[in-house]
Amino acid sequence: AVSVYVDQVPLAYGAFTQGASLDLERVEILKGPQGILFGQNSTGGAINYIAAKPTSTFEAGLSASYGRFNTFDGEAFVSGPVSDTLAVRVAGAITDSGPWQQNYTRAETLGKQKSLRGRFSALWEPSDGVSFLLSVNGWKDKSDTQAGQLQGLFLQLDEAAVAAGCGNFCDTVETARRIDVFRSQELAPQNARAANWGTDRELDRDDGFYQISLRSDVDLSDAITLTSITAFSKYNENYDVDRDGTALSNAGVIADGNVKSFSQELRLSGDAGIINWLLGANYATNDVLSANNVLTGDSTNTAILPAPLPWIANSVTTITQDIEDIAVFGNIDAAVTDQLTLLGGARYTQSKNDYTSCMTGDIGMQVTFGVLSDVLSGSPGAPVGPDTCLNMDQATFETIRTPFEDRLKEDNFSWRVGANYELNDDTLLYVLASRGYKSGSFPTVPASTTAQFAPVTQESVTAFEVGAKFSLADRKLQLNLAGFHYIYDDKQVRGLVIDPVFNQLEQLVNIPKSRINGAELELTARPIEGLTLRGAVTYVDSKVKAFTGINNERILADYSGSALPFSPKWHVVADMNYVTPVTDSLDAYVGANFLSNSGTSSTLGVAPSSVIDSFKTVDLRAGVKSSDGRWSIGIWGRNVFNEYYWTNQFVTQDVVVRYAAKPATYGATIKYNFN
C-alpha cells in the first residue's frame, strides 16, 4: 500500500528496498493516496529516499559501529569531480553479526547477519539546464532467516476429527500419532531470544538485487523542464524459513524466485504565471517467477491416504506473473491569491497481469492427488509424475497436468483536489480530498483445486484530510495538526480460504467496505539553545463495514464492526537531543527516543491466537563530536529496558506462532568526514 523510491526511481516490491537507506541526503514521506506527481499508484503513501549526490569538490567519510551479538556495521563514501562537468560518488556498507536467537530445546543458535550494499552514481552536467544522473546500486544478503516462537496449538485435525474419520481424508492411525507428537511440544518461554526450528535444514538466505537507472533533466525553456527516468531492476531470492516454531516439518518454506522490473517515466513540468503544472506518463513491466517448496511432512492434515500408501511431505508451487502497467498523470497548483493556493491532479492507469500456476510434489503428493482426482472425478486418469501439475479442475476434479493460466485486467482513475490557505507567515491551513488504488494480484498458495487461483482485485481508498501548521514562539515551536477519514473499497488483507484437501490456506482477500478515522499531532520545540524536542501522536480508529469470511482462527463469520488487522489505535513517538559546547572545538550530546504502540491483531475479530500486545521501547545515545561536524564518537542502546514484544502472531498449519522483536542491543559508533 506504500510505494518506495530512491530519487523517484521505483522499488516495485518490498523485497527490493533493503539498500534504500544507504548514503542518504534526506527522506521525503508523502501520506495518503499517491501517483499524480511521479511513480506508481498507492493507497497508503509514498517514501522517497533522496540519495547523497556526487559533489563538485572532494568529500569522503566513514562510520563504524560495534554492538551486541558481535554486530559490526560499516559505511563509507567517496565523492568528487572527474572534470568540470562530471562528478562521481561511490558508497558502500556492510553488516556482519553473530546469532541472536537461541534454541530452548537444544544447544543451537540462529540469527546471523551478513549483507553488503553499494551504490555508484555519476552526475554529468554538460551545459546549463541539462543534467544526467546515472545510478547503479545493489545489495547481497546471506543472513539467517528468523525462526518463530511456538505459543500454542491450533490443530488442523484433532482427536474429534480423527474419531469422526477426518471426512474420509486421513489415515486415522498416523494422524492420531501426529496429534500426540504436537501435544508433547514445549511452548517457547516469554523471551525474545527463545525459539525452536528444524534440525535438518540451513535456515539462511542467498538473496540479491541490482538496479540501473538514468535520470535526465533538460530545460526546454525558462519555464518548461523535461524529465526522463529509466530504470531496470533484477532481484533474486533463495531462502529457507521455519515458520512453525518447532523442530517438526509443519510449516517450512524453501523459496526460490526472481523478478525483472523495467520502468520508463516521462514528465513535463513548468510555470505559467500563477500556475505550476506537471504532465507525465509511465510504463512499467514486472516479470515474476516464484517457486515455493512447502514442507508439511509432520502436519496433521497431510497423512491423507491409508498406509502403506505414501503421505505428503512437500509440495512445490511455481507461479509466473507478467505484469504491465501504463499510466498518464497530471497536477496543477494555482496560486489564486497571495494566501490561497488551489491543488488538483489526476491519474489514469491500465494494468494487465498474465498468470500461471502449477503445483508439483514428492511421491506422496503424486500418489495422493492421483487417487483423489480419480475418486472425485469418477474416472481414472493417466499416471502422474514429478513434473505433472497436480491441481484439480474445480468443476471436474480432473488433474490439470499443465500450468493453469489466467489474466487480470484492471484500470482506474485516481485524483486529488485541495486548497492551502496561508493565514499569515506562521499559519497554514489546508484541506485535501483524494482517491488512490492498489493493484490486484494472484495467489501463490499450493491450491488443491483451481478455485483457489482466484485473484484479489484492486483496492481503492477515498481520503479526506484537514489540517493546520503553526510556527509559534518566534519559530521555536512548530505544531502540525491533521484529521483524516479514509473510505476503502475492496481493501486487501491477509485472510484464509478453506481448501478441500489442505484445509487452511493463507491468501489475500478483499474486504468490500471498511473505513479509517484518525488524527495526528506533531510537535517540534527548541526551548533553549542546543535542545531539540520532537514528538508525534497518531490515533487510528479502523472498522470493517462489510465482510463475511474466514479469519486466522478458521472461523467463518460476519466481521462487520471489527478493526482492520495491524491497526493499533495509538502510536506515539518522541525524541530528545541536547548538544552543548565543551570547548571551542568540541561538543557533547545526549539523546533519547521513545516509541509506544497500543495493541492490535493480525486478523479480523477477537482472536486470541492473533493478538499483538501493546509495547513501549526506549533508545538512548550519548557522545562527543567536533563543533564543525567533522567527526563524532558515541555510545547507544536500543530497547534499553529489554521490552519483550512481537510484531506478528498468527495461526499456521497446526500451531500458533509469534515473531519476536530483538532484545536490548547496545554499542558504540565512530564517524569521520574528510571534506
XYZ file of C-alpha atoms in Angstrom:
675
model
C 0.000 0.000 0.000
C 3.052 2.309 0.311
C 5.315 2.915 -2.694
C 9.071 3.221 -2.098
C 11.532 5.122 -4.289
C 15.151 6.237 -4.359
C 15.389 9.598 -6.172
C 11.888 8.913 -7.593
C 13.110 5.628 -9.105
C 10.566 2.971 -8.071
C 11.407 -0.076 -5.978
C 8.415 -2.048 -7.163
C 8.415 -4.746 -4.436
C 9.085 -4.566 -0.718
C 11.946 -7.054 -1.064
C 13.814 -4.533 -3.274
C 14.106 -1.904 -0.535
C 16.854 -3.387 1.650
C 19.556 -0.989 0.428
C 17.383 2.113 0.081
C 18.751 3.872 3.187
C 22.389 3.818 2.070
C 24.237 7.196 1.987
C 21.216 9.484 2.222
C 20.746 13.222 1.965
C 17.180 13.159 3.333
C 13.885 11.234 3.243
C 10.548 12.516 1.900
C 7.324 10.957 3.202
C 4.016 11.587 1.419
C 0.912 10.375 3.245
C -2.329 9.210 1.679
C -3.065 8.158 -1.925
C -0.225 8.921 -4.359
C 0.578 8.661 -8.055
C -0.171 12.071 -9.597
C 3.331 13.540 -9.179
C 5.573 10.589 -10.135
C 5.828 6.824 -9.891
C 3.104 4.295 -9.319
C -0.323 4.108 -7.706
C -0.575 3.643 -3.951
C -3.312 3.899 -1.348
C -1.224 4.424 1.793
C 1.505 6.836 0.745
C 4.998 7.083 -0.703
C 8.506 7.131 0.765
C 11.161 8.771 -1.403
C 14.751 8.270 -0.237
C 16.977 11.062 -1.553
C 20.488 9.686 -2.041
C 23.501 11.933 -1.500
C 24.702 13.210 -4.877
C 28.170 13.492 -6.443
C 29.907 16.691 -5.348
C 31.963 19.298 -7.188
C 34.688 19.106 -4.503
C 36.366 16.101 -2.939
C 34.483 14.591 0.002
C 34.803 11.303 1.844
C 33.536 9.815 5.045
C 33.193 6.621 7.007
C 31.416 5.274 10.044
C 31.837 2.088 12.030
C 29.671 0.593 14.768
C 30.165 -2.404 17.005
C 27.445 -3.750 19.238
C 25.804 -6.657 20.991
C 25.837 -10.070 19.263
C 29.198 -9.117 17.737
C 27.434 -6.859 15.278
C 29.641 -4.746 13.020
C 28.123 -2.070 10.772
C 30.399 -0.138 8.462
C 29.618 2.511 5.855
C 31.842 4.711 3.688
C 31.633 7.054 0.708
C 33.954 8.927 -1.646
C 32.746 11.766 -3.870
C 34.317 14.321 -6.143
C 34.781 15.763 -9.634
C 36.257 13.962 -12.617
C 36.064 17.033 -14.838
C 34.340 20.405 -14.893
C 31.082 18.743 -15.971
C 31.309 15.248 -14.460
C 31.294 14.155 -10.802
C 31.016 10.685 -9.299
C 30.185 9.191 -5.912
C 30.767 5.678 -4.545
C 29.193 4.425 -1.313
C 29.173 1.051 0.370
C 28.052 -0.606 3.596
C 28.490 -3.943 5.331
C 26.686 -5.647 8.205
C 28.134 -8.716 9.900
C 26.905 -10.197 13.170
C 26.704 -13.339 15.192
C 23.443 -15.141 16.025
C 20.875 -13.630 18.389
C 18.267 -16.429 18.616
C 18.798 -19.374 20.976
C 17.107 -22.758 20.682
C 15.465 -23.559 24.024
C 15.334 -27.330 23.347
C 18.940 -27.902 22.259
C 22.268 -26.090 22.066
C 21.893 -24.270 18.737
C 21.751 -20.637 17.674
C 20.333 -18.702 14.741
C 20.156 -15.126 13.507
C 23.485 -14.232 11.898
C 23.524 -11.173 9.643
C 25.720 -10.941 6.543
C 24.910 -8.289 3.981
C 26.632 -5.932 1.538
C 25.155 -2.776 -0.008
C 26.615 -0.440 -2.596
C 25.847 2.479 -4.906
C 27.743 4.195 -7.723
C 26.403 7.459 -9.139
C 27.659 9.802 -11.810
C 26.303 13.310 -12.408
C 27.021 14.854 -15.804
C 26.032 18.476 -16.442
C 27.299 19.263 -19.945
C 25.614 22.682 -20.073
C 23.267 24.927 -18.145
C 19.821 23.397 -17.844
C 20.953 19.888 -18.816
C 21.852 17.126 -16.356
C 22.095 13.342 -16.369
C 22.286 11.221 -13.215
C 23.357 7.585 -13.646
C 22.944 5.342 -10.624
C 23.967 1.707 -10.196
C 23.071 0.210 -6.844
C 22.588 -3.213 -5.358
C 22.906 -5.472 -2.352
C 23.587 -9.062 -1.345
C 22.071 -10.707 1.727
C 23.293 -14.040 3.106
C 21.822 -13.679 6.590
C 19.930 -16.287 8.571
C 16.149 -16.236 8.458
C 14.240 -15.759 11.717
C 12.534 -18.692 13.439
C 9.122 -18.329 15.031
C 8.155 -18.857 18.661
C 5.635 -21.603 19.445
C 2.830 -20.103 21.540
C 0.175 -22.810 21.308
C -1.539 -25.459 19.207
C -4.358 -24.940 16.722
C -4.528 -28.380 15.122
C -5.956 -28.714 11.649
C -7.214 -32.179 12.627
C -7.730 -33.002 16.311
C -8.894 -36.058 18.268
C -12.545 -35.360 17.489
C -11.828 -35.158 13.762
C -9.926 -38.453 13.874
C -12.780 -40.131 15.772
C -15.123 -38.961 13.010
C -12.810 -40.368 10.319
C -11.482 -36.982 9.108
C -14.172 -36.854 6.465
C -12.519 -39.871 4.788
C -9.403 -37.769 4.094
C -6.821 -39.141 6.525
C -5.053 -42.201 7.821
C -6.579 -42.122 11.303
C -3.790 -44.101 12.993
C -0.978 -41.940 11.608
C -2.918 -38.716 12.173
C -3.561 -39.684 15.803
C 0.166 -40.312 16.263
C 0.983 -36.886 14.844
C -1.552 -35.260 17.167
C 0.216 -36.872 20.141
C 3.553 -35.501 18.898
C 2.163 -31.979 18.700
C 0.604 -32.309 22.156
C 4.076 -33.055 23.531
C 5.720 -29.897 22.133
C 7.225 -27.485 24.649
C 5.998 -23.904 24.280
C 8.509 -21.087 23.886
C 9.301 -19.045 27.009
C 8.409 -15.346 27.016
C 11.888 -14.345 25.925
C 12.819 -12.521 22.721
C 15.767 -14.831 22.004
C 13.976 -18.149 22.593
C 12.882 -20.131 19.532
C 12.837 -23.619 18.042
C 13.371 -24.852 14.498
C 14.034 -27.920 12.389
C 17.297 -29.820 12.662
C 17.851 -30.836 9.054
C 17.859 -27.510 7.185
C 20.093 -24.487 6.671
C 17.840 -21.600 7.673
C 19.521 -18.866 5.698
C 19.108 -16.833 2.562
C 21.066 -16.022 -0.566
C 19.194 -13.000 -1.913
C 20.444 -10.292 -4.224
C 19.349 -7.172 -6.068
C 20.750 -4.643 -8.503
C 19.261 -1.636 -10.264
C 20.490 0.628 -13.041
C 18.752 3.959 -13.530
C 19.247 7.090 -15.599
C 17.544 10.375 -14.816
C 17.683 13.123 -17.447
C 16.545 16.707 -16.850
C 16.525 19.159 -19.762
C 15.258 22.730 -19.616
C 13.315 23.202 -22.851
C 12.811 26.859 -21.981
C 12.990 29.149 -18.969
C 9.609 27.811 -17.869
C 9.473 24.157 -19.040
C 11.579 21.146 -17.999
C 11.562 17.666 -19.499
C 12.399 14.810 -17.108
C 13.045 11.201 -18.092
C 13.626 8.371 -15.579
C 14.598 4.957 -16.946
C 15.298 2.009 -14.653
C 15.935 -1.724 -14.823
C 15.998 -3.937 -11.719
C 16.799 -7.592 -11.108
C 16.019 -9.377 -7.850
C 16.614 -12.993 -6.877
C 15.765 -14.877 -3.699
C 16.730 -18.258 -2.357
C 15.915 -18.735 1.299
C 14.750 -21.320 3.819
C 12.470 -20.281 6.695
C 10.900 -22.305 9.520
C 7.576 -20.673 10.397
C 6.140 -23.141 12.933
C 8.375 -22.701 15.988
C 9.005 -26.441 16.372
C 11.567 -28.992 15.247
C 8.804 -30.668 13.210
C 8.230 -30.320 9.483
C 4.970 -28.413 9.772
C 5.213 -25.006 8.092
C 8.624 -24.722 6.458
C 9.145 -22.838 3.225
C 12.072 -23.026 0.799
C 11.660 -20.163 -1.660
C 13.408 -19.707 -4.992
C 12.468 -16.941 -7.377
C 13.341 -13.776 -9.250
C 11.831 -10.553 -10.537
C 12.852 -8.494 -13.546
C 11.466 -4.977 -13.446
C 11.601 -2.187 -16.037
C 10.128 1.307 -15.818
C 10.144 4.386 -18.008
C 8.711 7.727 -16.950
C 8.486 10.990 -18.885
C 7.391 14.279 -17.326
C 6.943 17.867 -18.471
C 6.760 20.478 -15.739
C 6.743 24.221 -15.671
C 5.373 27.579 -14.566
C 2.695 29.611 -16.296
C 2.078 32.730 -14.286
C 0.258 31.746 -11.111
C 0.184 28.068 -12.128
C 2.734 25.334 -11.523
C 1.878 22.377 -13.731
C 3.079 18.855 -14.454
C 2.171 16.264 -17.089
C 3.578 12.746 -17.102
C 3.325 9.195 -18.343
C 4.962 5.986 -17.243
C 5.262 2.425 -18.403
C 6.355 -0.477 -16.223
C 6.760 -4.232 -16.537
C 7.430 -6.796 -13.815
C 8.203 -10.395 -14.725
C 7.894 -12.606 -11.654
C 8.943 -16.229 -11.225
C 8.446 -17.886 -7.845
C 8.789 -21.493 -6.683
C 7.835 -22.180 -3.055
C 8.530 -25.608 -1.577
C 6.185 -26.006 1.410
C 7.342 -28.606 3.968
C 4.452 -30.239 5.851
C 5.599 -33.828 6.412
C 4.626 -33.841 10.124
C 1.372 -31.889 9.820
C -1.915 -33.432 10.913
C -3.544 -32.778 7.522
C -1.050 -34.454 5.167
C -1.365 -38.173 6.050
C -4.334 -38.493 3.733
C -4.225 -41.970 2.200
C -4.201 -45.152 4.330
C -0.852 -46.863 4.912
C 1.160 -48.240 3.224
C 0.432 -45.573 0.579
C 2.839 -42.626 0.912
C 1.927 -39.394 2.645
C 2.552 -35.809 1.577
C 5.846 -34.323 2.784
C 6.350 -31.345 0.476
C 4.693 -29.553 -2.394
C 6.194 -27.032 -4.801
C 4.003 -24.255 -6.162
C 5.539 -22.451 -9.146
C 3.907 -19.263 -10.354
C 4.699 -16.689 -13.008
C 3.241 -13.205 -13.291
C 3.928 -10.986 -16.297
C 2.646 -7.570 -15.237
C 2.327 -4.486 -17.438
C 1.227 -1.034 -16.230
C 0.598 2.051 -18.357
C -0.378 5.387 -16.821
C -0.787 9.086 -17.578
C -0.998 11.726 -14.870
C -1.003 15.436 -14.241
C -1.055 18.035 -11.489
C -1.755 21.768 -11.166
C -1.066 24.150 -8.277
C -2.705 27.556 -8.792
C -1.848 30.499 -6.511
C -5.130 32.366 -6.993
C -4.200 34.930 -4.304
C -1.160 35.634 -2.142
C -2.766 33.487 0.538
C -4.829 30.853 -1.314
C -3.438 28.040 -3.492
C -5.747 25.513 -5.175
C -4.482 21.990 -5.949
C -5.701 19.476 -8.478
C -4.389 16.309 -10.073
C -5.460 13.083 -11.725
C -4.082 9.767 -12.984
C -5.395 7.054 -15.277
C -3.814 3.593 -15.061
C -4.252 0.375 -17.031
C -2.829 -2.842 -15.620
C -2.527 -6.332 -17.088
C -1.306 -9.432 -15.247
C -0.769 -12.739 -17.100
C -0.538 -15.536 -14.534
C 0.364 -19.219 -14.467
C 0.445 -21.622 -11.534
C 1.444 -25.255 -11.144
C 1.744 -27.451 -8.034
C 4.071 -30.427 -8.145
C 5.398 -32.546 -5.314
C 7.047 -35.617 -3.877
C 5.821 -39.183 -4.362
C 3.308 -38.667 -1.557
C 1.805 -35.697 -3.408
C 1.733 -37.575 -6.689
C 0.022 -40.663 -5.307
C -2.386 -38.684 -3.115
C -3.581 -36.364 -5.856
C -3.707 -39.165 -8.396
C -6.064 -41.094 -6.110
C -8.124 -38.039 -5.121
C -8.604 -36.995 -8.720
C -9.710 -40.487 -9.743
C -12.177 -40.734 -6.843
C -13.635 -37.228 -7.035
C -13.850 -37.065 -10.846
C -15.341 -40.523 -11.102
C -12.966 -41.642 -13.842
C -9.337 -42.852 -13.723
C -6.763 -40.562 -15.274
C -3.356 -41.153 -16.780
C -0.459 -41.668 -14.349
C 1.080 -38.505 -12.852
C 4.780 -37.808 -12.388
C 7.140 -35.352 -10.677
C 6.551 -32.692 -13.362
C 2.759 -33.078 -13.577
C 0.681 -30.124 -12.371
C -1.373 -31.853 -9.690
C -4.035 -29.190 -9.116
C -7.547 -30.425 -9.860
C -10.070 -28.625 -12.029
C -12.674 -27.026 -9.742
C -15.577 -28.347 -11.838
C -14.436 -31.831 -12.932
C -11.742 -32.614 -10.299
C -9.523 -33.956 -13.062
C -5.796 -33.187 -12.752
C -4.952 -30.126 -14.860
C -1.472 -31.590 -15.734
C -0.209 -28.358 -17.375
C 0.079 -24.934 -15.722
C -3.151 -23.095 -15.009
C -3.385 -19.797 -16.914
C -5.389 -16.660 -16.212
C -5.301 -12.902 -16.860
C -6.299 -9.994 -14.624
C -7.022 -6.704 -16.420
C -7.854 -3.601 -14.407
C -7.970 0.138 -14.861
C -8.616 3.031 -12.516
C -8.860 6.806 -12.279
C -7.275 8.398 -9.230
C -7.455 12.077 -8.338
C -6.670 14.763 -5.786
C -8.189 18.193 -5.071
C -7.385 20.569 -2.261
C -6.549 24.022 -1.038
C -3.790 25.659 1.028
C -4.545 28.901 2.861
C -1.744 30.926 4.480
C -3.493 32.835 7.249
C -0.194 34.612 7.923
C 3.532 33.891 7.656
C 3.302 31.465 10.583
C -0.006 29.666 9.936
C -1.037 27.330 7.101
C -4.486 25.754 6.844
C -5.245 23.040 4.297
C -7.931 20.642 3.100
C -7.446 17.664 0.763
C -9.623 15.033 -0.881
C -8.140 12.234 -2.978
C -8.621 8.745 -4.337
C -5.949 6.114 -4.874
C -5.619 2.480 -5.908
C -3.532 -0.579 -5.179
C -3.457 -3.170 -7.972
C -4.764 -6.713 -7.642
C -2.684 -9.877 -7.749
C -2.838 -13.655 -7.906
C -2.122 -16.108 -5.043
C 0.929 -18.315 -4.550
C -0.827 -20.955 -2.412
C -0.450 -24.724 -3.022
C -4.093 -24.988 -4.110
C -5.690 -28.396 -4.492
C -8.301 -27.080 -6.971
C -8.256 -24.230 -9.448
C -10.906 -22.433 -7.360
C -8.058 -21.225 -5.116
C -6.431 -19.388 -8.038
C -8.995 -16.567 -7.941
C -7.145 -13.221 -7.801
C -7.575 -10.485 -5.243
C -8.847 -7.404 -7.081
C -7.606 -3.829 -6.788
C -8.366 -1.877 -3.628
C -9.337 1.781 -3.642
C -9.446 4.462 -0.975
C -11.163 7.826 -0.915
C -9.332 10.023 1.573
C -10.336 13.289 3.224
C -7.888 15.319 5.319
C -7.956 18.701 7.039
C -5.023 20.188 8.907
C -3.068 23.143 10.125
C 0.620 24.009 10.576
C 1.692 26.634 13.098
C 5.092 28.260 13.679
C 4.970 29.712 17.211
C 7.176 31.455 19.771
C 9.373 33.130 17.180
C 9.559 29.786 15.323
C 10.984 27.935 18.294
C 7.854 25.802 18.255
C 6.362 24.003 15.226
C 2.910 22.430 15.661
C 1.161 20.357 12.980
C -2.390 19.051 13.350
C -4.349 16.802 10.980
C -7.586 14.838 10.930
C -8.418 12.246 8.295
C -11.208 9.963 7.100
C -10.433 7.070 4.716
C -13.135 5.079 2.922
C -11.879 1.758 1.481
C -13.467 -0.405 -1.192
C -12.137 -3.979 -1.561
C -9.261 -3.443 0.853
C -6.721 -6.248 0.580
C -5.868 -8.117 3.800
C -4.290 -11.481 4.558
C -7.024 -13.982 5.280
C -7.802 -17.656 4.850
C -9.557 -19.885 2.400
C -10.582 -23.435 3.237
C -9.138 -25.916 0.762
C -10.910 -29.281 0.363
C -7.627 -31.172 0.825
C -5.198 -28.909 2.720
C -7.909 -27.367 4.936
C -6.408 -23.957 5.812
C -4.541 -21.863 3.240
C -3.352 -18.292 3.740
C -4.373 -15.931 0.973
C -5.082 -12.272 0.299
C -8.806 -11.483 0.374
C -10.894 -8.371 -0.365
C -12.926 -6.628 2.330
C -15.788 -4.973 0.400
C -16.237 -1.963 2.701
C -14.093 -0.526 5.503
C -13.043 2.846 6.847
C -10.426 4.572 8.985
C -10.905 7.701 11.090
C -7.890 9.295 12.670
C -5.965 12.300 13.866
C -2.311 13.235 14.169
C -0.365 15.783 16.179
C 3.308 16.597 15.525
C 5.411 18.924 17.649
C 8.972 20.234 17.338
C 10.317 22.559 20.026
C 13.649 24.282 20.606
C 13.073 25.911 24.008
C 16.753 26.625 24.752
C 19.998 26.686 22.829
C 21.081 23.161 21.863
C 17.893 21.351 22.951
C 15.516 19.896 20.353
C 12.319 18.087 21.343
C 10.197 16.214 18.825
C 7.016 14.211 19.297
C 4.064 12.813 17.405
C 0.814 11.145 18.427
C -1.392 9.295 15.939
C -4.879 7.977 16.697
C -6.479 5.494 14.300
C -9.979 4.022 14.548
C -10.440 1.370 11.845
C -13.632 -0.542 11.180
C -14.845 -3.182 8.741
C -18.199 -2.107 7.323
C -18.999 -5.248 5.354
C -17.201 -8.592 5.165
C -18.177 -12.217 5.671
C -15.248 -14.617 5.534
C -12.736 -16.670 7.494
C -10.298 -15.185 9.979
C -6.978 -16.567 11.169
C -8.706 -18.920 13.628
C -10.666 -20.534 10.764
C -13.940 -19.018 11.966
C -16.479 -18.187 9.255
C -18.405 -15.104 10.412
C -19.679 -11.643 9.600
C -16.826 -9.374 10.693
C -18.651 -6.079 10.318
C -17.511 -3.826 13.147
C -14.095 -5.469 13.518
C -10.920 -3.416 13.474
C -8.611 -3.923 10.499
C -5.529 -6.097 11.076
C -2.291 -4.371 12.113
C -4.031 -1.092 13.034
C -3.160 -0.042 16.607
C -5.339 2.784 17.890
C -2.429 4.735 19.358
C 1.083 5.307 18.030
C 3.386 7.663 19.945
C 6.972 8.675 19.161
C 9.165 11.183 20.946
C 12.789 12.246 20.662
C 15.070 14.490 22.704
C 18.502 15.709 21.632
C 20.738 18.086 23.571
C 24.072 19.432 22.329
C 26.319 21.616 24.480
C 29.827 23.016 23.878
C 32.677 21.522 25.907
C 35.458 23.566 24.304
C 35.658 25.895 21.311
C 36.051 22.871 19.013
C 34.294 20.089 20.943
C 30.590 19.451 21.658
C 28.902 16.819 23.799
C 25.473 15.400 23.097
C 22.862 13.193 24.757
C 19.603 11.908 23.312
C 16.678 9.605 23.870
C 13.930 8.128 21.721
C 10.588 6.734 22.881
C 8.120 4.575 20.922
C 4.726 3.279 22.039
C 2.177 1.202 20.137
C -1.177 0.118 21.514
C -2.381 -3.441 20.990
C -3.735 -4.756 17.716
C -4.351 -8.048 15.917
C -3.050 -9.802 12.822
C -6.540 -10.927 11.806
C -10.192 -9.897 11.958
C -12.398 -10.224 15.007
C -11.416 -11.091 18.573
C -8.831 -13.844 18.014
C -6.570 -14.711 20.990
C -4.172 -16.543 18.677
C -3.510 -13.368 16.700
C -3.086 -10.710 19.387
C -0.169 -8.296 19.096
C 0.187 -6.726 22.550
C 0.958 -3.092 23.208
C 4.608 -2.253 23.758
C 6.945 0.596 24.623
C 10.640 0.943 23.806
C 13.307 3.445 24.820
C 16.574 4.148 22.981
C 19.439 6.186 24.445
C 22.552 7.795 22.971
C 25.443 9.972 24.131
C 28.790 11.095 22.810
C 31.122 13.848 21.724
C 31.682 15.428 18.333
C 33.695 18.166 16.729
C 31.955 21.519 16.505
C 32.419 21.581 12.732
C 30.730 18.163 12.333
C 33.887 16.501 11.045
C 33.931 13.584 13.492
C 31.943 12.031 16.337
C 32.238 9.210 18.883
C 29.149 7.897 20.587
C 27.581 5.073 22.542
C 23.990 3.936 22.172
C 21.406 1.483 23.383
C 18.221 0.299 21.682
C 15.262 -1.094 23.587
C 17.368 -0.466 26.678
C 14.720 -1.790 29.107
C 14.610 -5.080 27.171
C 10.892 -4.921 26.392
C 9.604 -8.279 25.165
C 7.248 -7.621 22.277
C 6.354 -9.156 18.961
C 5.481 -7.834 15.522
C 3.230 -10.691 14.396
C 1.271 -13.587 15.885
C -0.823 -15.950 13.795
C -2.079 -19.491 13.187
C -0.245 -21.565 10.585
C -0.885 -25.244 9.921
C -1.146 -26.811 13.421
C 0.385 -24.104 15.596
C 0.106 -20.581 16.959
C 3.357 -18.731 16.271
C 4.706 -15.287 17.004
C 7.725 -13.363 15.709
C 9.546 -11.512 18.478
C 11.464 -8.271 18.057
C 15.101 -8.166 19.077
C 16.008 -7.744 22.764
C 18.117 -4.898 24.118
C 21.162 -4.059 21.995
C 23.973 -1.618 22.674
C 27.217 -0.495 21.118
C 29.482 2.340 20.007
C 29.847 4.289 16.751
C 32.715 6.313 15.271
C 32.205 8.683 12.313
C 34.743 10.731 10.386
C 34.357 13.006 7.364
C 37.324 14.089 5.237
C 35.682 17.040 3.484
